[in-house]
PDB file of C-alpha atoms in Angstrom:
ATOM      1  CA  UNK A 185      68.674  96.724  73.342  1.00  0.00           C
ATOM      2  CA  UNK A 186      68.130  95.319  70.535  1.00  0.00           C
ATOM      3  CA  UNK A 187      69.940  97.269  67.414  1.00  0.00           C
ATOM      4  CA  UNK A 188      68.610  98.252  64.406  1.00  0.00           C
ATOM      5  CA  UNK A 189      71.542  96.445  62.072  1.00  0.00           C
ATOM      6  CA  UNK A 190      72.880  93.331  61.387  1.00  0.00           C
ATOM      7  CA  UNK A 191      76.951  92.247  62.777  1.00  0.00           C
ATOM      8  CA  UNK A 192      79.306  90.125  60.734  1.00  0.00           C
ATOM      9  CA  UNK A 193      80.171  87.125  62.529  1.00  0.00           C
ATOM     10  CA  UNK A 194      84.531  86.827  60.901  1.00  0.00           C
ATOM     11  CA  UNK A 195      86.314  87.748  64.549  1.00  0.00           C
ATOM     12  CA  UNK A 196      87.935  90.721  63.535  1.00  0.00           C
ATOM     13  CA  UNK A 197      92.156  91.223  66.394  1.00  0.00           C
ATOM     14  CA  UNK A 198      92.472  94.731  68.471  1.00  0.00           C
ATOM     15  CA  UNK A 199      93.812  95.866  70.970  1.00  0.00           C
ATOM     16  CA  UNK A 200      92.981  96.633  74.578  1.00  0.00           C
ATOM     17  CA  UNK A 201      91.064 100.685  75.313  1.00  0.00           C
ATOM     18  CA  UNK A 202      93.334 101.361  77.675  1.00  0.00           C
ATOM     19  CA  UNK A 203      96.536 102.848  77.759  1.00  0.00           C
ATOM     20  CA  UNK A 204      99.230 103.139  80.433  1.00  0.00           C
ATOM     21  CA  UNK A 205      99.885 105.351  82.500  1.00  0.00           C
ATOM     22  CA  UNK A 206     101.056 105.826  85.947  1.00  0.00           C
ATOM     23  CA  UNK A 207      98.212 107.645  88.204  1.00  0.00           C
ATOM     24  CA  UNK A 208      99.709 110.025  90.018  1.00  0.00           C
ATOM     25  CA  UNK A 209      98.974 109.479  94.184  1.00  0.00           C
ATOM     26  CA  UNK A 210      97.981 112.882  95.346  1.00  0.00           C
ATOM     27  CA  UNK A 211      94.297 115.313  95.856  1.00  0.00           C
ATOM     28  CA  UNK A 212      93.600 118.203  97.452  1.00  0.00           C
ATOM     29  CA  UNK A 213      91.087 119.670  97.267  1.00  0.00           C
ATOM     30  CA  UNK A 214      89.052 119.056  94.837  1.00  0.00           C
ATOM     31  CA  UNK A 215      92.828 120.699  91.907  1.00  0.00           C
ATOM     32  CA  UNK A 216      93.381 117.304  89.929  1.00  0.00           C
ATOM     33  CA  UNK A 217      96.688 115.319  89.555  1.00  0.00           C
ATOM     34  CA  UNK A 218      97.477 114.274  86.099  1.00  0.00           C
ATOM     35  CA  UNK A 219     100.649 111.610  84.802  1.00  0.00           C
ATOM     36  CA  UNK A 220     101.074 111.140  81.320  1.00  0.00           C
ATOM     37  CA  UNK A 221     100.011 108.563  79.595  1.00  0.00           C
ATOM     38  CA  UNK A 222     102.161 105.958  77.128  1.00  0.00           C
ATOM     39  CA  UNK A 223     101.027 107.270  73.477  1.00  0.00           C
ATOM     40  CA  UNK A 224      98.357 104.546  72.268  1.00  0.00           C
ATOM     41  CA  UNK A 225      98.515 103.498  68.635  1.00  0.00           C
ATOM     42  CA  UNK A 226      94.768 103.321  66.704  1.00  0.00           C
ATOM     43  CA  UNK A 227      93.410  99.944  66.245  1.00  0.00           C
ATOM     44  CA  UNK A 228      92.359  98.766  62.591  1.00  0.00           C
ATOM     45  CA  UNK A 229      89.406  97.816  62.572  1.00  0.00           C
ATOM     46  CA  UNK A 230      84.961  98.198  60.843  1.00  0.00           C
ATOM     47  CA  UNK A 231      81.994  99.869  61.658  1.00  0.00           C
ATOM     48  CA  UNK A 232      78.715 100.018  61.430  1.00  0.00           C
ATOM     49  CA  UNK A 233      75.554 101.290  62.072  1.00  0.00           C
ATOM     50  CA  UNK A 234      72.595 101.641  64.907  1.00  0.00           C
ATOM     51  CA  UNK A 235      70.446 103.759  66.809  1.00  0.00           C
ATOM     52  CA  UNK A 236      69.940 103.430  70.628  1.00  0.00           C
ATOM     53  CA  UNK A 237      66.164 103.352  70.764  1.00  0.00           C
ATOM     54  CA  UNK A 238      66.034 104.888  74.721  1.00  0.00           C
ATOM     55  CA  UNK A 239      68.647 106.360  77.954  1.00  0.00           C
ATOM     56  CA  UNK A 240      72.598 105.736  76.853  1.00  0.00           C
ATOM     57  CA  UNK A 241      73.008 101.590  76.799  1.00  0.00           C
ATOM     58  CA  UNK A 242      74.929 100.142  78.785  1.00  0.00           C
ATOM     59  CA  UNK A 243      76.539 102.560  80.087  1.00  0.00           C
ATOM     60  CA  UNK A 244      73.587 103.243  81.849  1.00  0.00           C
ATOM     61  CA  UNK A 245      73.920 107.329  81.304  1.00  0.00           C
ATOM     62  CA  UNK A 246      70.613 109.103  81.511  1.00  0.00           C
ATOM     63  CA  UNK A 247      70.023 110.198  77.498  1.00  0.00           C
ATOM     64  CA  UNK A 248      72.701 109.233  74.777  1.00  0.00           C
ATOM     65  CA  UNK A 249      75.022 112.728  74.436  1.00  0.00           C
ATOM     66  CA  UNK A 250      74.708 115.763  72.720  1.00  0.00           C
ATOM     67  CA  UNK A 251      74.353 115.505  69.342  1.00  0.00           C
ATOM     68  CA  UNK A 252      74.763 111.256  68.825  1.00  0.00           C
ATOM     69  CA  UNK A 253      77.663 111.167  68.210  1.00  0.00           C
ATOM     70  CA  UNK A 254      78.209 107.614  70.048  1.00  0.00           C
ATOM     71  CA  UNK A 255      79.411 104.536  69.463  1.00  0.00           C
ATOM     72  CA  UNK A 256      79.589 100.709  71.287  1.00  0.00           C
ATOM     73  CA  UNK A 257      82.056  98.364  71.855  1.00  0.00           C
ATOM     74  CA  UNK A 258      82.445  94.515  71.426  1.00  0.00           C
ATOM     75  CA  UNK A 259      82.200  92.464  74.900  1.00  0.00           C
ATOM     76  CA  UNK A 260      86.316  92.424  75.314  1.00  0.00           C
ATOM     77  CA  UNK A 261      86.597  96.685  74.352  1.00  0.00           C
ATOM     78  CA  UNK A 262      84.148  97.163  76.704  1.00  0.00           C
ATOM     79  CA  UNK A 263      86.096  95.564  79.305  1.00  0.00           C
ATOM     80  CA  UNK A 264      82.881  95.020  81.925  1.00  0.00           C
ATOM     81  CA  UNK A 265      82.240  98.424  81.629  1.00  0.00           C
ATOM     82  CA  UNK A 266      85.746  99.434  81.617  1.00  0.00           C
ATOM     83  CA  UNK A 267      85.317 102.084  78.766  1.00  0.00           C
ATOM     84  CA  UNK A 268      82.692 103.447  80.009  1.00  0.00           C
ATOM     85  CA  UNK A 269      82.764 107.260  79.157  1.00  0.00           C
ATOM     86  CA  UNK A 270      85.077 107.172  76.945  1.00  0.00           C
ATOM     87  CA  UNK A 271      85.590 108.352  73.986  1.00  0.00           C
ATOM     88  CA  UNK A 272      87.199 107.540  70.194  1.00  0.00           C
ATOM     89  CA  UNK A 273      88.431 109.144  67.570  1.00  0.00           C
ATOM     90  CA  UNK A 274      87.394 107.128  64.427  1.00  0.00           C
ATOM     91  CA  UNK A 275      88.373 107.588  61.360  1.00  0.00           C
ATOM     92  CA  UNK A 276      86.749 106.535  58.058  1.00  0.00           C
ATOM     93  CA  UNK A 277      87.290 107.588  53.415  1.00  0.00           C
ATOM     94  CA  UNK A 278      84.739 110.250  54.469  1.00  0.00           C
ATOM     95  CA  UNK A 279      86.772 111.819  57.810  1.00  0.00           C
ATOM     96  CA  UNK A 280      87.259 111.295  60.886  1.00  0.00           C
ATOM     97  CA  UNK A 281      84.446 111.450  64.577  1.00  0.00           C
ATOM     98  CA  UNK A 282      84.709 111.451  67.353  1.00  0.00           C
ATOM     99  CA  UNK A 283      82.505 109.781  70.070  1.00  0.00           C
ATOM    100  CA  UNK A 284      81.656 108.699  73.053  1.00  0.00           C
ATOM    101  CA  UNK A 285      81.418 104.643  74.388  1.00  0.00           C
ATOM    102  CA  UNK A 286      78.061 104.405  75.354  1.00  0.00           C
ATOM    103  CA  UNK A 287      77.162 100.642  74.475  1.00  0.00           C
ATOM    104  CA  UNK A 288      78.469  97.327  74.249  1.00  0.00           C
ATOM    105  CA  UNK A 289      78.017  95.554  71.299  1.00  0.00           C
ATOM    106  CA  UNK A 290      77.440  91.764  71.683  1.00  0.00           C
ATOM    107  CA  UNK A 291      77.295  90.723  68.823  1.00  0.00           C
ATOM    108  CA  UNK A 292      80.497  92.951  67.464  1.00  0.00           C
ATOM    109  CA  UNK A 293      84.554  90.769  67.220  1.00  0.00           C
ATOM    110  CA  UNK A 294      87.110  92.591  68.814  1.00  0.00           C
ATOM    111  CA  UNK A 295      87.679  95.182  66.465  1.00  0.00           C
ATOM    112  CA  UNK A 296      84.318  95.949  65.143  1.00  0.00           C
ATOM    113  CA  UNK A 297      82.534  98.977  66.747  1.00  0.00           C
ATOM    114  CA  UNK A 298      78.597 100.219  66.184  1.00  0.00           C
ATOM    115  CA  UNK A 299      78.185 103.834  65.406  1.00  0.00           C
ATOM    116  CA  UNK A 300      75.878 105.913  65.937  1.00  0.00           C
ATOM    117  CA  UNK A 301      73.955 106.931  62.045  1.00  0.00           C
ATOM    118  CA  UNK A 302      74.775 109.983  62.726  1.00  0.00           C
ATOM    119  CA  UNK A 303      79.072 109.453  63.631  1.00  0.00           C
ATOM    120  CA  UNK A 304      79.207 106.590  60.634  1.00  0.00           C
ATOM    121  CA  UNK A 305      78.060 109.173  58.219  1.00  0.00           C
ATOM    122  CA  UNK A 306      80.764 111.886  59.115  1.00  0.00           C
ATOM    123  CA  UNK A 307      83.151 108.924  57.941  1.00  0.00           C
ATOM    124  CA  UNK A 308      81.883 107.073  55.432  1.00  0.00           C
ATOM    125  CA  UNK A 309      78.640 107.070  53.132  1.00  0.00           C
ATOM    126  CA  UNK A 310      75.730 105.509  55.385  1.00  0.00           C
ATOM    127  CA  UNK A 311      75.009 103.252  52.087  1.00  0.00           C
ATOM    128  CA  UNK A 312      77.604 102.013  52.832  1.00  0.00           C
ATOM    129  CA  UNK A 313      76.353  99.917  55.492  1.00  0.00           C
ATOM    130  CA  UNK A 314      80.272  98.477  56.574  1.00  0.00           C
ATOM    131  CA  UNK A 315      83.735 100.377  56.257  1.00  0.00           C
ATOM    132  CA  UNK A 316      86.991  99.630  57.157  1.00  0.00           C
ATOM    133  CA  UNK A 317      87.453 102.869  59.619  1.00  0.00           C
ATOM    134  CA  UNK A 318      91.171 102.950  62.077  1.00  0.00           C
ATOM    135  CA  UNK A 319      90.469 104.564  66.052  1.00  0.00           C
ATOM    136  CA  UNK A 320      92.632 105.165  68.579  1.00  0.00           C
ATOM    137  CA  UNK A 321      90.816 107.006  72.868  1.00  0.00           C
ATOM    138  CA  UNK A 322      91.391 110.485  73.062  1.00  0.00           C
ATOM    139  CA  UNK A 323      93.193 112.157  75.332  1.00  0.00           C
ATOM    140  CA  UNK A 324      91.984 114.243  77.685  1.00  0.00           C
ATOM    141  CA  UNK A 325      88.450 115.227  75.488  1.00  0.00           C
ATOM    142  CA  UNK A 326      87.100 118.716  75.845  1.00  0.00           C
ATOM    143  CA  UNK A 327      83.851 118.224  77.887  1.00  0.00           C
ATOM    144  CA  UNK A 328      83.514 121.221  78.820  1.00  0.00           C
ATOM    145  CA  UNK A 329      80.936 120.717  82.086  1.00  0.00           C
ATOM    146  CA  UNK A 330      81.300 119.608  85.665  1.00  0.00           C
ATOM    147  CA  UNK A 331      80.863 115.667  86.692  1.00  0.00           C
ATOM    148  CA  UNK A 332      77.810 115.040  87.577  1.00  0.00           C
ATOM    149  CA  UNK A 333      76.584 111.651  89.869  1.00  0.00           C
ATOM    150  CA  UNK A 334      73.800 109.713  89.680  1.00  0.00           C
ATOM    151  CA  UNK A 335      72.245 106.974  92.217  1.00  0.00           C
ATOM    152  CA  UNK A 336      70.684 104.430  91.149  1.00  0.00           C
ATOM    153  CA  UNK A 337      66.867 103.775  92.137  1.00  0.00           C
ATOM    154  CA  UNK A 338      66.883 101.295  94.916  1.00  0.00           C
ATOM    155  CA  UNK A 339      69.938 103.019  96.993  1.00  0.00           C
ATOM    156  CA  UNK A 340      69.909 103.455 100.203  1.00  0.00           C
ATOM    157  CA  UNK A 341      72.307 103.990 103.637  1.00  0.00           C
ATOM    158  CA  UNK A 342      72.224  99.994 103.628  1.00  0.00           C
ATOM    159  CA  UNK A 343      73.380  99.832  99.682  1.00  0.00           C
ATOM    160  CA  UNK A 344      74.757 102.571  97.440  1.00  0.00           C
ATOM    161  CA  UNK A 345      75.865 101.905  93.301  1.00  0.00           C
ATOM    162  CA  UNK A 346      76.734 105.978  92.288  1.00  0.00           C
ATOM    163  CA  UNK A 347      77.254 106.281  88.692  1.00  0.00           C
ATOM    164  CA  UNK A 348      79.823 108.895  87.439  1.00  0.00           C
ATOM    165  CA  UNK A 349      78.443 111.663  84.567  1.00  0.00           C
ATOM    166  CA  UNK A 350      80.991 113.319  81.856  1.00  0.00           C
ATOM    167  CA  UNK A 351      84.484 112.481  83.337  1.00  0.00           C
ATOM    168  CA  UNK A 352      86.089 112.047  79.496  1.00  0.00           C
ATOM    169  CA  UNK A 353      88.848 110.049  79.747  1.00  0.00           C
ATOM    170  CA  UNK A 354      87.300 106.556  81.000  1.00  0.00           C
ATOM    171  CA  UNK A 355      87.959 105.759  85.022  1.00  0.00           C
ATOM    172  CA  UNK A 356      90.136 103.435  87.354  1.00  0.00           C
ATOM    173  CA  UNK A 357      88.290 104.094  90.626  1.00  0.00           C
ATOM    174  CA  UNK A 358      85.908 106.033  92.657  1.00  0.00           C
ATOM    175  CA  UNK A 359      85.651 106.079  96.393  1.00  0.00           C
ATOM    176  CA  UNK A 360      83.060 108.416  98.308  1.00  0.00           C
ATOM    177  CA  UNK A 361      83.558 109.429 102.410  1.00  0.00           C
ATOM    178  CA  UNK A 362      81.521 110.374 104.724  1.00  0.00           C
ATOM    179  CA  UNK A 363      81.972 113.080 107.276  1.00  0.00           C
ATOM    180  CA  UNK A 364      84.444 111.444 109.473  1.00  0.00           C
ATOM    181  CA  UNK A 365      84.177 108.675 108.256  1.00  0.00           C
ATOM    182  CA  UNK A 366      87.374 106.900 106.134  1.00  0.00           C
ATOM    183  CA  UNK A 367      87.343 106.871 101.691  1.00  0.00           C
ATOM    184  CA  UNK A 368      85.641 102.583 101.045  1.00  0.00           C
ATOM    185  CA  UNK A 369      85.946 102.617  97.276  1.00  0.00           C
ATOM    186  CA  UNK A 370      82.893 101.184  94.897  1.00  0.00           C
ATOM    187  CA  UNK A 371      83.208  98.380  92.435  1.00  0.00           C
ATOM    188  CA  UNK A 372      82.279  98.931  89.574  1.00  0.00           C
ATOM    189  CA  UNK A 373      79.081  96.582  88.113  1.00  0.00           C
ATOM    190  CA  UNK A 374      79.072  96.092  84.340  1.00  0.00           C
ATOM    191  CA  UNK A 375      75.800  97.570  84.177  1.00  0.00           C
ATOM    192  CA  UNK A 376      78.881 100.703  84.581  1.00  0.00           C
ATOM    193  CA  UNK A 377      77.270 102.474  88.495  1.00  0.00           C
ATOM    194  CA  UNK A 378      79.714 102.376  91.173  1.00  0.00           C
ATOM    195  CA  UNK A 379      78.518  99.554  93.640  1.00  0.00           C
ATOM    196  CA  UNK A 380      79.139  99.405  98.173  1.00  0.00           C
ATOM    197  CA  UNK A 381      77.157  96.681  98.784  1.00  0.00           C
ATOM    198  CA  UNK A 382      76.633  96.662 101.995  1.00  0.00           C
ATOM    199  CA  UNK A 383      76.153 101.118 101.231  1.00  0.00           C
ATOM    200  CA  UNK A 384      78.352 104.019 102.756  1.00  0.00           C
ATOM    201  CA  UNK A 385      75.298 106.320 104.864  1.00  0.00           C
ATOM    202  CA  UNK A 386      73.392 108.641 104.569  1.00  0.00           C
ATOM    203  CA  UNK A 387      75.848 110.983 103.535  1.00  0.00           C
ATOM    204  CA  UNK A 388      76.105 113.367 101.506  1.00  0.00           C
ATOM    205  CA  UNK A 389      79.520 111.808 100.608  1.00  0.00           C
ATOM    206  CA  UNK A 390      83.004 112.993  99.826  1.00  0.00           C
ATOM    207  CA  UNK A 391      83.091 111.543  96.022  1.00  0.00           C
ATOM    208  CA  UNK A 392      86.980 110.680  94.593  1.00  0.00           C
ATOM    209  CA  UNK A 393      87.087 110.052  90.765  1.00  0.00           C
ATOM    210  CA  UNK A 394      90.086 108.765  88.852  1.00  0.00           C
ATOM    211  CA  UNK A 395      91.151 108.595  85.047  1.00  0.00           C
ATOM    212  CA  UNK A 396      93.166 106.375  82.682  1.00  0.00           C
ATOM    213  CA  UNK A 397      94.578 109.158  82.517  1.00  0.00           C
ATOM    214  CA  UNK A 398      96.074 109.432  86.070  1.00  0.00           C
ATOM    215  CA  UNK A 399      93.491 112.487  86.694  1.00  0.00           C
ATOM    216  CA  UNK A 400      92.202 112.506  90.442  1.00  0.00           C
ATOM    217  CA  UNK A 401      89.405 114.574  91.968  1.00  0.00           C
ATOM    218  CA  UNK A 402      86.877 114.534  94.658  1.00  0.00           C
ATOM    219  CA  UNK A 403      83.267 116.268  94.679  1.00  0.00           C
ATOM    220  CA  UNK A 404      81.526 116.993  97.948  1.00  0.00           C
ATOM    221  CA  UNK A 405      78.123 117.325  98.272  1.00  0.00           C
ATOM    222  CA  UNK A 406      76.696 114.391  96.810  1.00  0.00           C
ATOM    223  CA  UNK A 407      73.437 113.983  98.362  1.00  0.00           C
ATOM    224  CA  UNK A 408      71.965 110.666  98.847  1.00  0.00           C
ATOM    225  CA  UNK A 409      69.378 111.004  96.534  1.00  0.00           C
ATOM    226  CA  UNK A 410      68.184 108.131  94.433  1.00  0.00           C
ATOM    227  CA  UNK A 411      67.147 109.317  90.406  1.00  0.00           C
ATOM    228  CA  UNK A 412      68.638 112.449  90.269  1.00  0.00           C
ATOM    229  CA  UNK A 413      71.571 113.399  87.981  1.00  0.00           C
ATOM    230  CA  UNK A 414      73.606 116.005  90.608  1.00  0.00           C
ATOM    231  CA  UNK A 415      75.955 118.078  88.995  1.00  0.00           C
ATOM    232  CA  UNK A 416      78.869 119.972  90.802  1.00  0.00           C
ATOM    233  CA  UNK A 417      80.990 122.042  90.223  1.00  0.00           C
ATOM    234  CA  UNK A 418      83.886 120.089  89.976  1.00  0.00           C
ATOM    235  CA  UNK A 419      85.714 119.381  86.696  1.00  0.00           C
ATOM    236  CA  UNK A 420      88.364 116.046  85.433  1.00  0.00           C
ATOM    237  CA  UNK A 421      91.469 118.214  84.219  1.00  0.00           C
TER     238      UNK A 421
END
């Protein structure tokens, strides 16, 4: 993916987007459990804007979020996809906007975020091109839809890659199991799919998802159906 805006080369200091939180240990029949995370101080930085040319950026979402309010992060803050699917509250000269993390900006130093044009216009005049902003993770953002999953093309009983959609807070863990089997933890790839290199069987799968705020839920009957977005009835919170 190529950007339509120039990026400053000067490095800016920034803090990690990952909030401190104690993860809940229990999970019962798809109901979430939550732990209270520590408050996160806002980061002072800079913002530019760009336009996704296709898809949902490096986070591999099938499409941009509704409303085209999204953001790309520096390599450091993207954290090898660890920030994907989370939300930031960004404040600039004109006001504030909530944006979804969908992409990486390799050219951006830490503290420099690249907003969608629509999001940038909420916080500053697009004619300025570059503005000072503050931003911080949004805790438990309202999504309005339950979890969805997408099995990556090429997946089979011998290799599985699973994308989690509409979770709200960034994720820390994704596990799968088949009927009568044990939970198997998947490894997150830097393109935001969760991978079982030796596969997880033919499915259907139960999928257990844990986020950075300690919410943990289980979705059931996720099929081994590559390229298909499967919407469930399970919400993270």
